[in-house]
Tab-separated table of C-alpha atoms in Angstrom:
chain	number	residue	atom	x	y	z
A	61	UNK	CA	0.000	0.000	0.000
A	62	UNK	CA	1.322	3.124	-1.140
A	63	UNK	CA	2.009	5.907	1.413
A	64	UNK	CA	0.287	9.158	1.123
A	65	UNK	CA	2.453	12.246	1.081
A	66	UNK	CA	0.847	14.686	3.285
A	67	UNK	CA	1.479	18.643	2.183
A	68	UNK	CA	2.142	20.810	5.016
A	69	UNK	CA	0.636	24.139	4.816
A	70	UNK	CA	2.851	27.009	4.988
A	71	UNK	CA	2.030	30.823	4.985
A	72	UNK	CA	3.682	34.062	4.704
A	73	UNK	CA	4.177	37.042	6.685
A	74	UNK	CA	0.804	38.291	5.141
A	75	UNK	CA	-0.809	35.128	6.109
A	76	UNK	CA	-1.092	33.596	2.419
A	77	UNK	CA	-0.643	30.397	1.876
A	78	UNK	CA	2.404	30.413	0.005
A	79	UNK	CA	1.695	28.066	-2.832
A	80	UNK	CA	-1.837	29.405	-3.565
A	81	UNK	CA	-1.979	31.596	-7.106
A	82	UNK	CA	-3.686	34.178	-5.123
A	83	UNK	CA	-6.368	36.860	-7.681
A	84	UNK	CA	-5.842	40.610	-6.481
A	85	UNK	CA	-8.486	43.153	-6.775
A	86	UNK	CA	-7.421	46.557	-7.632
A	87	UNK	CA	-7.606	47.925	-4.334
A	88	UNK	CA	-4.862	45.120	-3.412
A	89	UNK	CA	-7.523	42.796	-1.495
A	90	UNK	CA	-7.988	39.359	-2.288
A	91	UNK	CA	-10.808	38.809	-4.546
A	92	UNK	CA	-12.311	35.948	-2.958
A	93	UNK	CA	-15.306	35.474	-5.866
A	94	UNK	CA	-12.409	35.021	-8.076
A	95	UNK	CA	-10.842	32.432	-6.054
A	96	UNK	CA	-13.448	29.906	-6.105
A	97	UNK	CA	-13.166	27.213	-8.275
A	98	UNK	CA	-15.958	26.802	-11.504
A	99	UNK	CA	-16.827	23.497	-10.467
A	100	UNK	CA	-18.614	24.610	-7.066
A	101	UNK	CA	-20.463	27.170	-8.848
A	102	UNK	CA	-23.919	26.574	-10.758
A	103	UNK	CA	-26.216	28.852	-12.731
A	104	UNK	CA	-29.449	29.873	-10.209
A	105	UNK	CA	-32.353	29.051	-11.957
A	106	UNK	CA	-34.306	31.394	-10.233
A	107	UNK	CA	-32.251	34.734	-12.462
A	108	UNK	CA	-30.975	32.934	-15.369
A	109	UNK	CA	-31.391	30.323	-18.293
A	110	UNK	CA	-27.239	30.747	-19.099
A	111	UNK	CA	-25.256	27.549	-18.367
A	112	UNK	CA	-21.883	28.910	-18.536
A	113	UNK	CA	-21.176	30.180	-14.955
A	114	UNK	CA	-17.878	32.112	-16.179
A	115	UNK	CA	-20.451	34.355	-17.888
A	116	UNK	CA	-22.871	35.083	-14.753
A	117	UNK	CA	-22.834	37.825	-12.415
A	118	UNK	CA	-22.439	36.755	-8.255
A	119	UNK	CA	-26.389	37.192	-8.347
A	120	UNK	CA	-26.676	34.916	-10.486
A	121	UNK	CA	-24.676	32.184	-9.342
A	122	UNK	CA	-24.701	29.557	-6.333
A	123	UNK	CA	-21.702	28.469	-4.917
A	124	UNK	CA	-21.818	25.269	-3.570
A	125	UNK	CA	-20.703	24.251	0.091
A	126	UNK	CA	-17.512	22.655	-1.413
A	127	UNK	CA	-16.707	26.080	-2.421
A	128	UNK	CA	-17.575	27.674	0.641
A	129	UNK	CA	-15.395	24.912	2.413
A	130	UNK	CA	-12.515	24.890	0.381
A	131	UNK	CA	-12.453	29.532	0.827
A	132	UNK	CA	-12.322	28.285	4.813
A	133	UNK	CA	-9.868	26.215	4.079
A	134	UNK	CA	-7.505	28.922	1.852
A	135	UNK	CA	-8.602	32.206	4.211
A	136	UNK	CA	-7.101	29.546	7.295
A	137	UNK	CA	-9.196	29.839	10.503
A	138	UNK	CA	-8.514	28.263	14.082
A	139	UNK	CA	-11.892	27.460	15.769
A	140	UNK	CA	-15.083	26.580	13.843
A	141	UNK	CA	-18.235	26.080	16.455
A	142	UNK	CA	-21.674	24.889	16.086
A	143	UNK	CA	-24.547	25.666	18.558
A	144	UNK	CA	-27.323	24.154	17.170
A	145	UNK	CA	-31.001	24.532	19.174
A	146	UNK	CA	-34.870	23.049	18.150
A	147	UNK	CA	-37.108	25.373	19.692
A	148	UNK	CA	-39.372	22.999	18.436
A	149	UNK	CA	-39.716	19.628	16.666
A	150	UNK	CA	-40.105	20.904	13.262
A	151	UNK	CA	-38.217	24.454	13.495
A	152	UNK	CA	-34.164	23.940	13.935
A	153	UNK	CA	-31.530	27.181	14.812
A	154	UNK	CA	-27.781	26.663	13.788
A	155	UNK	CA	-25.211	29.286	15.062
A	156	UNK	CA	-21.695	29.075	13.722
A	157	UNK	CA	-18.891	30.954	14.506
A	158	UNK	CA	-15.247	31.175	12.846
A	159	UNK	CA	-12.263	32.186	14.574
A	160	UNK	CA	-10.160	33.583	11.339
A	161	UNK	CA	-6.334	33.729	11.797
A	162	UNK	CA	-4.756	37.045	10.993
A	163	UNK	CA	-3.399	37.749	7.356
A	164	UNK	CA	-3.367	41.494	6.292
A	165	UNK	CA	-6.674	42.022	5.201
A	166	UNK	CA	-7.437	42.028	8.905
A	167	UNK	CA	-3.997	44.244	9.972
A	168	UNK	CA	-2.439	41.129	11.710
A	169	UNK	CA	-5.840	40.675	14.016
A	170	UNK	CA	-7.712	37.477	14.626
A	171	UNK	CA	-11.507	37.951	13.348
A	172	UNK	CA	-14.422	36.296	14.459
A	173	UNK	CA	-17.524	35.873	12.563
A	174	UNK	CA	-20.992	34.342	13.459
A	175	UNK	CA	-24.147	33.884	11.514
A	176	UNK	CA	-27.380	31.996	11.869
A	177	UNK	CA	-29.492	29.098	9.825
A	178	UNK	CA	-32.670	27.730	10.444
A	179	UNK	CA	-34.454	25.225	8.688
A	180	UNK	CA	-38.173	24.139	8.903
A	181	UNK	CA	-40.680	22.133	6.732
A	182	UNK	CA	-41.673	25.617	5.380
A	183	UNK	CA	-37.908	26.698	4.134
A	184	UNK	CA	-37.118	23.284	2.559
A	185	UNK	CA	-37.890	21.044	-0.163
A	186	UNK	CA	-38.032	17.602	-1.328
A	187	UNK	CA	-34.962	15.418	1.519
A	188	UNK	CA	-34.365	18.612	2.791
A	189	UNK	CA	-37.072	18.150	5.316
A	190	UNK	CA	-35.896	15.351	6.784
A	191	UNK	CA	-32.481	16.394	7.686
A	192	UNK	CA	-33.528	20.172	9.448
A	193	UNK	CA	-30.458	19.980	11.880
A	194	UNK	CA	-27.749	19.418	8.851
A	195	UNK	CA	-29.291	21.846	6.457
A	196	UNK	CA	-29.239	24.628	9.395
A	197	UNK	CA	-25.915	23.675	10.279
A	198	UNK	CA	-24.753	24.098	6.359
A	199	UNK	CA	-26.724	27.285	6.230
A	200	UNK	CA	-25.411	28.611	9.235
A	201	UNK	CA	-21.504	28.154	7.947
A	202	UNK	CA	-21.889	29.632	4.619
């Protein structure tokens, strides 16, 4: 059985890592949007009938939660928490906070960020419904 070489991240003194091709907006800040990869993005429905998602705006685009995972990954963070309540049996809160490490987009500082999901039988569809904890959590992260 072969042995799998693992790759040590490394990052720079501006908290990049360093062998990530990195896309620069003109103001000098990462552009993010840019970064993500075409394969996690897909056309919305909802705004357009275009298939080719290097040809849609951000509003009309989903990214999927691969994409979302792999920015996490690329940005770097250091804590990434769940709190996850049911007020009720069909009606599920997620909270989820990120502890960002520094780079200089944040002037050396540690960020954290929190949002909220929620998930009921009347903001899902279809299998959706029967997972209301996972779909909050998801919803909650990105």
């Amino acid at each position: 059985m072969a042995k799998t070489k693992v790759k040590k991240i490394e990052r720079d003194e501006n908290g990049l890592i360093s062998n990530v091709t990195y896309i620069f907006n003109e103001d000098g800040m990462i552009d993010w949007r840019a970064m993500i990869k075409t394969e996690h993005l897909v056309a919305n429905r909802d705004r357009t009938s275009e298939n080719d998602v290097t040809k849609l705006s951000d509003s009309q685009l989903i990214i999927l939660l691969g994409g979302i995972k792999e920015l996490a990954q690329i940005r770097g963070y250091t804590n990434l928490k769940y709190e996850v309540v049911s007020p009720s049996p069909e009606y599920v809160v997620a909270t989820c906070s990120i502890d960002w490490i520094p780079n200089y987009e944040t002037e050396g500082r540690p960020v954290t960020f929190s949002a909220i999901g929620d998930a009921s039988p009347n903001n899902t569809k279809s299998f959706a419904k029967y997972f209301l904890g996972p779909i909050a959590e998801n919803r909650a992260f990105v």
